[in-house]
Short mmCIF file of C-alpha atoms in Angstrom, two decimals:
data_model
loop_
_atom_site.label_atom_id
_atom_site.label_comp_id
_atom_site.label_asym_id
_atom_site.label_seq_id
_atom_site.Cartn_x
_atom_site.Cartn_y
_atom_site.Cartn_z
CA UNK A 1 31.22 168.13 165.38
CA UNK A 2 33.43 171.22 165.32
CA UNK A 3 35.65 171.82 162.28
CA UNK A 4 39.36 172.50 162.72
CA UNK A 5 39.06 176.21 161.79
CA UNK A 6 36.16 176.57 164.24
CA UNK A 7 38.19 174.91 166.99
CA UNK A 8 41.10 177.32 166.53
CA UNK A 9 38.90 180.42 166.24
CA UNK A 10 39.90 182.95 168.89
CA UNK A 11 42.58 180.65 170.33
CA UNK A 12 46.19 181.53 171.12
CA UNK A 13 48.80 179.01 170.03
CA UNK A 14 52.35 178.56 171.32
CA UNK A 15 54.79 177.11 168.78
CA UNK A 16 58.38 176.02 169.32
CA UNK A 17 60.61 175.27 166.35
CA UNK A 18 58.99 177.83 164.04
CA UNK A 19 62.24 178.41 162.15
CA UNK A 20 62.74 174.71 161.43
CA UNK A 21 61.19 172.67 158.63
CA UNK A 22 58.25 171.23 160.56
CA UNK A 23 57.55 174.45 162.46
CA UNK A 24 57.47 176.57 159.29
CA UNK A 25 55.05 174.23 157.58
CA UNK A 26 52.81 174.04 160.64
CA UNK A 27 52.82 177.83 161.09
CA UNK A 28 51.86 178.44 157.47
CA UNK A 29 49.15 175.77 157.46
CA UNK A 30 47.69 176.99 160.74
CA UNK A 31 47.51 180.62 159.63
CA UNK A 32 46.15 179.77 156.18
CA UNK A 33 43.62 177.13 157.24
CA UNK A 34 42.51 178.79 160.47
CA UNK A 35 42.34 182.51 159.63
CA UNK A 36 40.44 183.31 162.81
CA UNK A 37 43.16 182.01 165.13
CA UNK A 38 43.81 184.89 167.51
CA UNK A 39 47.60 184.77 167.77
CA UNK A 40 50.59 182.48 167.48
CA UNK A 41 53.40 182.91 169.99
CA UNK A 42 56.64 181.57 168.54
CA UNK A 43 59.56 180.83 170.85
CA UNK A 44 62.74 181.67 168.96
CA UNK A 45 66.31 182.05 170.11
CA UNK A 46 68.64 184.82 169.07
CA UNK A 47 71.17 183.48 166.58
CA UNK A 48 74.06 184.78 164.48
CA UNK A 49 73.38 188.42 165.29
CA UNK A 50 69.69 188.15 164.42
CA UNK A 51 66.94 188.92 166.90
CA UNK A 52 64.07 186.45 167.25
CA UNK A 53 61.86 188.90 165.35
CA UNK A 54 64.35 189.09 162.48
CA UNK A 55 64.58 185.29 162.31
CA UNK A 56 60.79 184.97 162.18
CA UNK A 57 60.57 187.68 159.52
CA UNK A 58 63.12 185.78 157.44
CA UNK A 59 60.94 182.66 157.66
CA UNK A 60 57.79 184.61 156.77
CA UNK A 61 59.50 186.12 153.73
CA UNK A 62 60.14 182.67 152.26
CA UNK A 63 58.36 181.08 149.32
CA UNK A 64 56.31 178.82 151.62
CA UNK A 65 54.33 181.87 152.75
CA UNK A 66 53.60 183.27 149.24
CA UNK A 67 50.04 181.96 149.15
CA UNK A 68 49.31 183.20 152.65
CA UNK A 69 50.70 186.65 151.79
CA UNK A 70 48.36 186.76 148.76
CA UNK A 71 45.27 185.53 150.62
CA UNK A 72 45.80 187.37 153.91
CA UNK A 73 48.41 190.15 153.73
CA UNK A 74 47.92 191.03 157.41
CA UNK A 75 48.76 187.55 158.73
CA UNK A 76 52.01 188.79 160.31
CA UNK A 77 50.01 190.70 162.92
CA UNK A 78 49.01 187.39 164.51
CA UNK A 79 52.60 186.21 165.04
CA UNK A 80 54.37 187.21 168.22
CA UNK A 81 58.06 186.29 168.42
CA UNK A 82 59.31 185.65 171.94
CA UNK A 83 62.99 185.41 172.80
CA UNK A 84 63.64 181.99 174.28
CA UNK A 85 66.29 179.29 174.55
CA UNK A 86 64.87 175.81 174.99
CA UNK A 87 68.12 174.40 176.37
CA UNK A 88 68.13 176.84 179.30
CA UNK A 89 66.21 176.54 182.57
CA UNK A 90 62.66 177.90 182.26
CA UNK A 91 63.39 178.36 178.54
CA UNK A 92 65.24 181.60 179.41
CA UNK A 93 61.92 183.43 179.27
CA UNK A 94 61.55 186.85 180.84
CA UNK A 95 58.99 187.05 183.65
CA UNK A 96 56.78 189.23 181.47
CA UNK A 97 56.85 186.79 178.55
CA UNK A 98 56.25 183.86 180.89
CA UNK A 99 53.15 185.55 182.30
CA UNK A 100 51.79 186.34 178.84
CA UNK A 101 52.27 182.75 177.72
CA UNK A 102 50.73 181.27 180.87
CA UNK A 103 47.75 183.62 180.81
CA UNK A 104 47.05 183.48 177.08
CA UNK A 105 48.04 180.14 175.58
CA UNK A 106 45.32 177.63 174.72
CA UNK A 107 47.27 175.20 172.51
CA UNK A 108 50.95 174.18 172.39
CA UNK A 109 52.87 172.66 169.47
CA UNK A 110 56.38 171.61 170.50
CA UNK A 111 58.21 171.21 167.17
CA UNK A 112 61.70 172.28 168.22
CA UNK A 113 64.51 169.80 167.77
CA UNK A 114 68.26 169.72 167.82
CA UNK A 115 70.03 169.65 164.49
CA UNK A 116 73.22 168.34 166.06
CA UNK A 117 72.83 164.78 164.86
CA UNK A 118 76.00 163.64 166.61
CA UNK A 119 74.84 164.91 170.00
CA UNK A 120 74.94 162.60 172.98
CA UNK A 121 71.58 160.90 173.59
CA UNK A 122 71.65 161.89 177.27
CA UNK A 123 72.00 165.57 176.30
CA UNK A 124 69.08 165.31 173.89
CA UNK A 125 66.92 163.64 176.52
CA UNK A 126 67.77 166.32 179.10
CA UNK A 127 66.90 169.07 176.64
CA UNK A 128 63.57 167.42 175.89
CA UNK A 129 62.80 167.03 179.60
CA UNK A 130 63.65 170.68 180.27
CA UNK A 131 61.40 171.89 177.46
CA UNK A 132 58.52 169.66 178.52
CA UNK A 133 58.83 170.77 182.14
CA UNK A 134 58.87 174.43 181.16
CA UNK A 135 55.95 174.07 178.78
#
């Protein structure tokens, strides 16, 4: 039987929701427990004047990643932030980014969620369907 780190060795992972609670925890655990994962593509939207890269860097600078920074200071090289908007058709991906994701991704973790807890259920369902169709 293959161990989890062996399974992820050399694989490319696509992660949505990397700036949220679940996504942060998953990203840290994946990079710490599976150091030979090839890369992690994180779909992140631009927000409040911050680029996707800046938002990811803010996450990676948090306390959650202290242990990973100590054990593997070069872990950031594996993370590739991609500008995306899950509520838009085709996730608002550029053609180039779409090709990279299609050609490279082995595993997908869809952890993105709305934080608008008063949102209409129909809108939430449509957003979920759009993301699933695009992924």
